[in-house]
Amino acid sequence: MSREVLEPPVLGMSQNRRYRVNVVHEDFGGDKWNGGNKQGRSVSKGYEEPDLYGEDDDEEDPDAAKIEDNVSGGYKLSFHVSKSFYGGLIGLKGSTKRRIEEETRSEIYIPRQHEASSNVTIKAKERSQVCAALRQIRSLVGSLRRKMRPTHFLAVPLNFGEVQNRFLELKTSILEAQLPGIDKELFTPEICIHLTLGVYVLLDDDERKKALEELESCRSMLADLATPFEMKVKGLEIMNDDPSSTRIVYGCVEAPELQKFADRCLAHFETTGFSASDNNDRDSIKLHMTVLNNRYRKKEIKCPNSFDAREILKRFGDFDFGSAKCSAVHLCALQSSGTDGFYKISGSLEF
């Protein structure tokens, strides 16, 4: 019996994995399967990571079109990756970077934190190898992003006119009722009341600029919709099923045309890789105007994690906030404040 069967060659891989290398003999397919075996001898072939995606899939990634010939031979690609991801791309003692390089047969350069450039560079002999490395980096960055806290959100302001005035009337009525556990710190600041159309993780100026370009591209989604959008806010509901222990009370929003646009934006931004985990597994935006939120209470003061909203819903459950028009969607920074008291606006889509 062949020694290659009794003691087959073994190939060491990352994470202490070891694989037996199956020898391909000419008897099993001849030259079609083992073109390198011209002398009738068995030839061992090392393990190669299978590429599960066809090269056509790379056409969906705009950076794939930037792959160029390398002056020293082969191909190369330089593309932007936020420095916040560098640690995850490198891994413990460079293990993640080495694994991607080994599996795709490429060479990857990740700038040091103090370098001005934030472009990751991939070099390889074949274009397909550059594409494979790009896919792995994209996948890893997406996984890391989903674990991060959101930094920005798409907002429709409601801090004006009838809705804001009625909001202040409701706030006054609830506080005058002196309900147990209900204080003014629970209320959304009247200058900040809004609708949220999606939350995102944008880590540097390049990502914010790209997100604004994607928002502008959503203008085409308005073609068959009536603008400005009509919005009606009426009634109060809670986010969970137990009104005696809830964290959020919100105003119900009726805006059919805005709902269509919001869902289209959600689907589009899911393709950009910027979405936070809050957007995952969701195909529709729940339009709502937050009225009370336990998160607004001061963190330095020890407070309950929830509040009893039963009496609020009983007395004010059908409260009518009136109507408003939406003529713009803003990309805003979370936990920020602009000169007017509203969230800091990075850019807008006006219509």
PDB file of C-alpha atoms in Angstrom, residues 117-328:
ATOM      1  CA  SER A 117      -3.893  57.847   4.957  1.00  0.00           C
ATOM      2  CA  SER A 118      -6.853  55.629   5.844  1.00  0.00           C
ATOM      3  CA  ASN A 119      -6.643  53.493   2.718  1.00  0.00           C
ATOM      4  CA  VAL A 120      -6.144  49.746   3.018  1.00  0.00           C
ATOM      5  CA  THR A 121      -4.155  48.304   0.105  1.00  0.00           C
ATOM      6  CA  ILE A 122      -4.475  44.790  -1.339  1.00  0.00           C
ATOM      7  CA  LYS A 123      -1.924  43.327  -3.759  1.00  0.00           C
ATOM      8  CA  ALA A 124      -2.105  39.940  -5.495  1.00  0.00           C
ATOM      9  CA  LYS A 125      -1.052  38.147  -8.670  1.00  0.00           C
ATOM     10  CA  GLU A 126      -4.632  37.653  -9.859  1.00  0.00           C
ATOM     11  CA  ARG A 127      -7.553  40.054  -9.926  1.00  0.00           C
ATOM     12  CA  SER A 128      -9.783  37.362  -8.438  1.00  0.00           C
ATOM     13  CA  GLN A 129      -7.476  37.147  -5.422  1.00  0.00           C
ATOM     14  CA  VAL A 130      -7.796  40.896  -4.826  1.00  0.00           C
ATOM     15  CA  CYS A 131     -11.575  40.550  -5.069  1.00  0.00           C
ATOM     16  CA  ALA A 132     -11.581  37.651  -2.610  1.00  0.00           C
ATOM     17  CA  ALA A 133      -9.586  39.675  -0.077  1.00  0.00           C
ATOM     18  CA  LEU A 134     -11.898  42.657  -0.583  1.00  0.00           C
ATOM     19  CA  ARG A 135     -14.939  40.460   0.126  1.00  0.00           C
ATOM     20  CA  GLN A 136     -13.427  39.119   3.332  1.00  0.00           C
ATOM     21  CA  ILE A 137     -12.516  42.602   4.553  1.00  0.00           C
ATOM     22  CA  ARG A 138     -15.993  43.907   3.715  1.00  0.00           C
ATOM     23  CA  SER A 139     -17.585  41.012   5.594  1.00  0.00           C
ATOM     24  CA  LEU A 140     -15.382  41.507   8.649  1.00  0.00           C
ATOM     25  CA  VAL A 141     -15.956  45.279   8.720  1.00  0.00           C
ATOM     26  CA  GLY A 142     -19.719  44.694   8.490  1.00  0.00           C
ATOM     27  CA  SER A 143     -19.585  42.258  11.400  1.00  0.00           C
ATOM     28  CA  LEU A 144     -17.566  44.695  13.512  1.00  0.00           C
ATOM     29  CA  ARG A 145     -19.872  47.602  12.663  1.00  0.00           C
ATOM     30  CA  ARG A 146     -22.962  45.705  13.809  1.00  0.00           C
ATOM     31  CA  LYS A 147     -21.403  45.393  17.277  1.00  0.00           C
ATOM     32  CA  MET A 148     -20.880  49.155  17.596  1.00  0.00           C
ATOM     33  CA  ARG A 149     -23.179  51.777  19.048  1.00  0.00           C
ATOM     34  CA  PRO A 150     -25.061  53.887  16.490  1.00  0.00           C
ATOM     35  CA  THR A 151     -23.611  57.342  15.849  1.00  0.00           C
ATOM     36  CA  HIS A 152     -26.137  58.892  13.444  1.00  0.00           C
ATOM     37  CA  PHE A 153     -29.789  58.657  12.464  1.00  0.00           C
ATOM     38  CA  LEU A 154     -32.162  59.903   9.777  1.00  0.00           C
ATOM     39  CA  ALA A 155     -34.633  62.319  11.338  1.00  0.00           C
ATOM     40  CA  VAL A 156     -37.863  64.081  10.411  1.00  0.00           C
ATOM     41  CA  PRO A 157     -38.270  67.055  12.809  1.00  0.00           C
ATOM     42  CA  LEU A 158     -41.610  67.671  14.530  1.00  0.00           C
ATOM     43  CA  ASN A 159     -40.377  70.489  16.758  1.00  0.00           C
ATOM     44  CA  PHE A 160     -42.571  73.186  15.265  1.00  0.00           C
ATOM     45  CA  GLY A 161     -46.152  74.337  14.827  1.00  0.00           C
ATOM     46  CA  GLU A 162     -49.227  72.502  16.027  1.00  0.00           C
ATOM     47  CA  VAL A 163     -47.483  69.254  16.981  1.00  0.00           C
ATOM     48  CA  GLN A 164     -44.959  71.007  19.226  1.00  0.00           C
ATOM     49  CA  ASN A 165     -47.640  73.163  20.872  1.00  0.00           C
ATOM     50  CA  ARG A 166     -49.864  70.174  21.581  1.00  0.00           C
ATOM     51  CA  PHE A 167     -46.862  68.248  22.892  1.00  0.00           C
ATOM     52  CA  LEU A 168     -46.269  71.008  25.460  1.00  0.00           C
ATOM     53  CA  GLU A 169     -49.951  70.946  26.420  1.00  0.00           C
ATOM     54  CA  LEU A 170     -49.783  67.184  27.045  1.00  0.00           C
ATOM     55  CA  LYS A 171     -46.575  67.522  29.044  1.00  0.00           C
ATOM     56  CA  THR A 172     -48.144  70.174  31.267  1.00  0.00           C
ATOM     57  CA  SER A 173     -51.296  68.108  31.807  1.00  0.00           C
ATOM     58  CA  ILE A 174     -49.363  64.959  32.763  1.00  0.00           C
ATOM     59  CA  LEU A 175     -47.078  66.814  35.187  1.00  0.00           C
ATOM     60  CA  GLU A 176     -50.022  68.622  36.801  1.00  0.00           C
ATOM     61  CA  ALA A 177     -51.648  65.238  37.408  1.00  0.00           C
ATOM     62  CA  GLN A 178     -48.665  64.390  39.677  1.00  0.00           C
ATOM     63  CA  LEU A 179     -48.662  60.728  38.734  1.00  0.00           C
ATOM     64  CA  PRO A 180     -46.373  58.438  40.783  1.00  0.00           C
ATOM     65  CA  GLY A 181     -42.923  57.995  39.236  1.00  0.00           C
ATOM     66  CA  ILE A 182     -43.554  60.537  36.469  1.00  0.00           C
ATOM     67  CA  ASP A 183     -41.308  63.610  36.357  1.00  0.00           C
ATOM     68  CA  LYS A 184     -40.318  66.203  33.745  1.00  0.00           C
ATOM     69  CA  GLU A 185     -36.991  64.492  33.017  1.00  0.00           C
ATOM     70  CA  LEU A 186     -38.843  61.625  31.346  1.00  0.00           C
ATOM     71  CA  PHE A 187     -40.091  63.860  28.534  1.00  0.00           C
ATOM     72  CA  THR A 188     -38.393  64.390  25.212  1.00  0.00           C
ATOM     73  CA  PRO A 189     -37.185  68.016  25.023  1.00  0.00           C
ATOM     74  CA  GLU A 190     -39.756  69.865  22.903  1.00  0.00           C
ATOM     75  CA  ILE A 191     -37.007  71.227  20.659  1.00  0.00           C
ATOM     76  CA  CYS A 192     -35.933  67.651  19.819  1.00  0.00           C
ATOM     77  CA  ILE A 193     -39.192  65.850  19.015  1.00  0.00           C
ATOM     78  CA  HIS A 194     -38.820  63.960  15.736  1.00  0.00           C
ATOM     79  CA  LEU A 195     -39.366  60.738  13.798  1.00  0.00           C
ATOM     80  CA  THR A 196     -36.464  58.315  13.250  1.00  0.00           C
ATOM     81  CA  LEU A 197     -36.104  56.666   9.832  1.00  0.00           C
ATOM     82  CA  GLY A 198     -33.036  54.555  10.611  1.00  0.00           C
ATOM     83  CA  VAL A 199     -29.840  54.468  12.705  1.00  0.00           C
ATOM     84  CA  TYR A 200     -26.293  54.114  11.406  1.00  0.00           C
ATOM     85  CA  VAL A 201     -22.650  53.767  12.431  1.00  0.00           C
ATOM     86  CA  LEU A 202     -20.557  56.455  10.701  1.00  0.00           C
ATOM     87  CA  LEU A 203     -17.054  56.669  12.104  1.00  0.00           C
ATOM     88  CA  ASP A 204     -15.239  59.373  10.145  1.00  0.00           C
ATOM     89  CA  ASP A 205     -15.700  62.211   7.671  1.00  0.00           C
ATOM     90  CA  ASP A 206     -15.405  59.896   4.669  1.00  0.00           C
ATOM     91  CA  GLU A 207     -18.213  57.664   5.913  1.00  0.00           C
ATOM     92  CA  ARG A 208     -20.424  60.656   6.723  1.00  0.00           C
ATOM     93  CA  LYS A 209     -19.816  62.095   3.270  1.00  0.00           C
ATOM     94  CA  LYS A 210     -20.648  58.752   1.670  1.00  0.00           C
ATOM     95  CA  ALA A 211     -23.836  58.436   3.756  1.00  0.00           C
ATOM     96  CA  LEU A 212     -24.972  61.876   2.575  1.00  0.00           C
ATOM     97  CA  GLU A 213     -24.357  60.824  -1.026  1.00  0.00           C
ATOM     98  CA  GLU A 214     -26.504  57.731  -0.423  1.00  0.00           C
ATOM     99  CA  LEU A 215     -29.219  59.909   1.127  1.00  0.00           C
ATOM    100  CA  GLU A 216     -29.193  62.188  -1.907  1.00  0.00           C
ATOM    101  CA  SER A 217     -29.510  59.133  -4.166  1.00  0.00           C
ATOM    102  CA  CYS A 218     -32.816  58.398  -2.407  1.00  0.00           C
ATOM    103  CA  ARG A 219     -34.302  61.442  -4.147  1.00  0.00           C
ATOM    104  CA  SER A 220     -35.291  59.198  -7.051  1.00  0.00           C
ATOM    105  CA  MET A 221     -37.549  57.281  -4.650  1.00  0.00           C
ATOM    106  CA  LEU A 222     -39.768  60.368  -4.326  1.00  0.00           C
ATOM    107  CA  ALA A 223     -40.869  60.329  -7.981  1.00  0.00           C
ATOM    108  CA  ASP A 224     -44.197  58.573  -7.418  1.00  0.00           C
ATOM    109  CA  LEU A 225     -44.905  60.045  -3.959  1.00  0.00           C
ATOM    110  CA  ALA A 226     -46.813  63.195  -3.006  1.00  0.00           C
ATOM    111  CA  THR A 227     -44.523  65.711  -1.287  1.00  0.00           C
ATOM    112  CA  PRO A 228     -44.316  67.356   1.136  1.00  0.00           C
ATOM    113  CA  PHE A 229     -45.477  64.388   3.207  1.00  0.00           C
ATOM    114  CA  GLU A 230     -48.609  64.816   5.328  1.00  0.00           C
ATOM    115  CA  MET A 231     -48.227  63.523   8.889  1.00  0.00           C
ATOM    116  CA  LYS A 232     -50.887  63.078  11.567  1.00  0.00           C
ATOM    117  CA  VAL A 233     -49.912  62.306  15.159  1.00  0.00           C
ATOM    118  CA  LYS A 234     -52.654  60.951  17.394  1.00  0.00           C
ATOM    119  CA  GLY A 235     -52.816  58.518  20.321  1.00  0.00           C
ATOM    120  CA  LEU A 236     -50.273  57.143  22.786  1.00  0.00           C
ATOM    121  CA  GLU A 237     -48.791  53.649  22.918  1.00  0.00           C
ATOM    122  CA  ILE A 238     -45.893  51.861  24.605  1.00  0.00           C
ATOM    123  CA  MET A 239     -43.028  49.833  23.130  1.00  0.00           C
ATOM    124  CA  ASN A 240     -43.592  46.723  25.265  1.00  0.00           C
ATOM    125  CA  ASP A 241     -46.632  44.771  26.450  1.00  0.00           C
ATOM    126  CA  ASP A 242     -46.651  45.827  30.103  1.00  0.00           C
ATOM    127  CA  PRO A 243     -47.813  49.423  30.725  1.00  0.00           C
ATOM    128  CA  SER A 244     -46.995  49.073  34.435  1.00  0.00           C
ATOM    129  CA  SER A 245     -43.300  48.706  33.606  1.00  0.00           C
ATOM    130  CA  THR A 246     -42.345  50.432  30.391  1.00  0.00           C
ATOM    131  CA  ARG A 247     -39.479  52.581  29.167  1.00  0.00           C
ATOM    132  CA  ILE A 248     -41.018  54.441  26.237  1.00  0.00           C
ATOM    133  CA  VAL A 249     -44.357  56.117  25.535  1.00  0.00           C
ATOM    134  CA  TYR A 250     -44.772  57.393  21.998  1.00  0.00           C
ATOM    135  CA  GLY A 251     -47.234  59.206  19.788  1.00  0.00           C
ATOM    136  CA  CYS A 252     -48.706  57.194  16.901  1.00  0.00           C
ATOM    137  CA  VAL A 253     -47.953  58.591  13.443  1.00  0.00           C
ATOM    138  CA  GLU A 254     -50.106  58.180  10.357  1.00  0.00           C
ATOM    139  CA  ALA A 255     -48.230  59.117   7.165  1.00  0.00           C
ATOM    140  CA  PRO A 256     -48.739  56.623   4.304  1.00  0.00           C
ATOM    141  CA  GLU A 257     -46.513  58.381   1.753  1.00  0.00           C
ATOM    142  CA  LEU A 258     -43.727  58.972   4.277  1.00  0.00           C
ATOM    143  CA  GLN A 259     -43.988  55.303   5.314  1.00  0.00           C
ATOM    144  CA  LYS A 260     -43.308  54.205   1.732  1.00  0.00           C
ATOM    145  CA  PHE A 261     -40.310  56.514   1.461  1.00  0.00           C
ATOM    146  CA  ALA A 262     -38.947  55.447   4.867  1.00  0.00           C
ATOM    147  CA  ASP A 263     -39.122  51.765   3.937  1.00  0.00           C
ATOM    148  CA  ARG A 264     -37.381  52.424   0.618  1.00  0.00           C
ATOM    149  CA  CYS A 265     -34.605  54.327   2.396  1.00  0.00           C
ATOM    150  CA  LEU A 266     -34.231  51.496   4.897  1.00  0.00           C
ATOM    151  CA  ALA A 267     -33.820  48.932   2.125  1.00  0.00           C
ATOM    152  CA  HIS A 268     -31.334  51.136   0.262  1.00  0.00           C
ATOM    153  CA  PHE A 269     -29.140  51.881   3.267  1.00  0.00           C
ATOM    154  CA  GLU A 270     -29.030  48.189   4.128  1.00  0.00           C
ATOM    155  CA  THR A 271     -26.913  47.760   0.983  1.00  0.00           C
ATOM    156  CA  THR A 272     -24.387  50.433   2.033  1.00  0.00           C
ATOM    157  CA  GLY A 273     -22.941  48.597   5.039  1.00  0.00           C
ATOM    158  CA  PHE A 274     -23.562  51.595   7.322  1.00  0.00           C
ATOM    159  CA  SER A 275     -26.622  50.250   9.154  1.00  0.00           C
ATOM    160  CA  ALA A 276     -26.478  49.685  12.911  1.00  0.00           C
ATOM    161  CA  SER A 277     -27.740  46.476  14.478  1.00  0.00           C
ATOM    162  CA  ASP A 278     -31.048  48.233  15.304  1.00  0.00           C
ATOM    163  CA  ASN A 279     -31.910  48.068  11.584  1.00  0.00           C
ATOM    164  CA  ASN A 280     -31.194  44.337  11.228  1.00  0.00           C
ATOM    165  CA  ASP A 281     -34.022  41.911  10.440  1.00  0.00           C
ATOM    166  CA  ARG A 282     -36.388  44.781   9.774  1.00  0.00           C
ATOM    167  CA  ASP A 283     -38.106  45.474   6.478  1.00  0.00           C
ATOM    168  CA  SER A 284     -40.264  48.379   7.638  1.00  0.00           C
ATOM    169  CA  ILE A 285     -39.785  51.499   9.764  1.00  0.00           C
ATOM    170  CA  LYS A 286     -42.134  51.966  12.717  1.00  0.00           C
ATOM    171  CA  LEU A 287     -43.047  55.631  12.490  1.00  0.00           C
ATOM    172  CA  HIS A 288     -43.443  57.038  15.989  1.00  0.00           C
ATOM    173  CA  MET A 289     -42.796  60.211  17.983  1.00  0.00           C
ATOM    174  CA  THR A 290     -41.201  59.514  21.361  1.00  0.00           C
ATOM    175  CA  VAL A 291     -42.922  61.430  24.164  1.00  0.00           C
ATOM    176  CA  LEU A 292     -41.440  59.877  27.310  1.00  0.00           C
ATOM    177  CA  ASN A 293     -38.260  57.830  27.524  1.00  0.00           C
ATOM    178  CA  ASN A 294     -36.651  56.467  30.663  1.00  0.00           C
ATOM    179  CA  ARG A 295     -33.251  57.023  29.018  1.00  0.00           C
ATOM    180  CA  TYR A 296     -33.645  60.796  29.373  1.00  0.00           C
ATOM    181  CA  ARG A 297     -33.364  60.641  33.121  1.00  0.00           C
ATOM    182  CA  LYS A 298     -30.022  61.825  34.462  1.00  0.00           C
ATOM    183  CA  LYS A 299     -27.570  58.953  34.702  1.00  0.00           C
ATOM    184  CA  GLU A 300     -25.864  60.294  37.802  1.00  0.00           C
ATOM    185  CA  ILE A 301     -29.123  59.936  39.744  1.00  0.00           C
ATOM    186  CA  LYS A 302     -30.107  56.378  40.578  1.00  0.00           C
ATOM    187  CA  CYS A 303     -33.484  55.844  38.886  1.00  0.00           C
ATOM    188  CA  PRO A 304     -35.707  52.850  38.102  1.00  0.00           C
ATOM    189  CA  ASN A 305     -35.194  51.191  34.726  1.00  0.00           C
ATOM    190  CA  SER A 306     -38.856  51.696  33.834  1.00  0.00           C
ATOM    191  CA  PHE A 307     -41.959  53.637  34.841  1.00  0.00           C
ATOM    192  CA  ASP A 308     -45.690  53.000  35.235  1.00  0.00           C
ATOM    193  CA  ALA A 309     -47.596  54.396  32.259  1.00  0.00           C
ATOM    194  CA  ARG A 310     -51.027  52.926  33.005  1.00  0.00           C
ATOM    195  CA  GLU A 311     -52.567  56.165  34.221  1.00  0.00           C
ATOM    196  CA  ILE A 312     -51.064  58.133  31.344  1.00  0.00           C
ATOM    197  CA  LEU A 313     -52.590  55.758  28.794  1.00  0.00           C
ATOM    198  CA  LYS A 314     -55.925  55.759  30.628  1.00  0.00           C
ATOM    199  CA  ARG A 315     -56.225  59.554  30.736  1.00  0.00           C
ATOM    200  CA  PHE A 316     -54.426  60.613  27.570  1.00  0.00           C
ATOM    201  CA  GLY A 317     -54.372  57.515  25.364  1.00  0.00           C
ATOM    202  CA  ASP A 318     -56.331  59.195  22.544  1.00  0.00           C
ATOM    203  CA  PHE A 319     -54.514  62.545  22.703  1.00  0.00           C
ATOM    204  CA  ASP A 320     -54.426  64.374  19.346  1.00  0.00           C
ATOM    205  CA  PHE A 321     -51.125  66.133  18.557  1.00  0.00           C
ATOM    206  CA  GLY A 322     -52.426  67.511  15.261  1.00  0.00           C
ATOM    207  CA  SER A 323     -50.680  67.408  11.903  1.00  0.00           C
ATOM    208  CA  ALA A 324     -47.483  68.577  10.222  1.00  0.00           C
ATOM    209  CA  LYS A 325     -45.745  68.483   6.858  1.00  0.00           C
ATOM    210  CA  CYS A 326     -42.393  66.852   6.095  1.00  0.00           C
ATOM    211  CA  SER A 327     -40.275  68.579   3.446  1.00  0.00           C
ATOM    212  CA  ALA A 328     -36.824  67.307   4.471  1.00  0.00           C
TER     213      ALA A 328
END
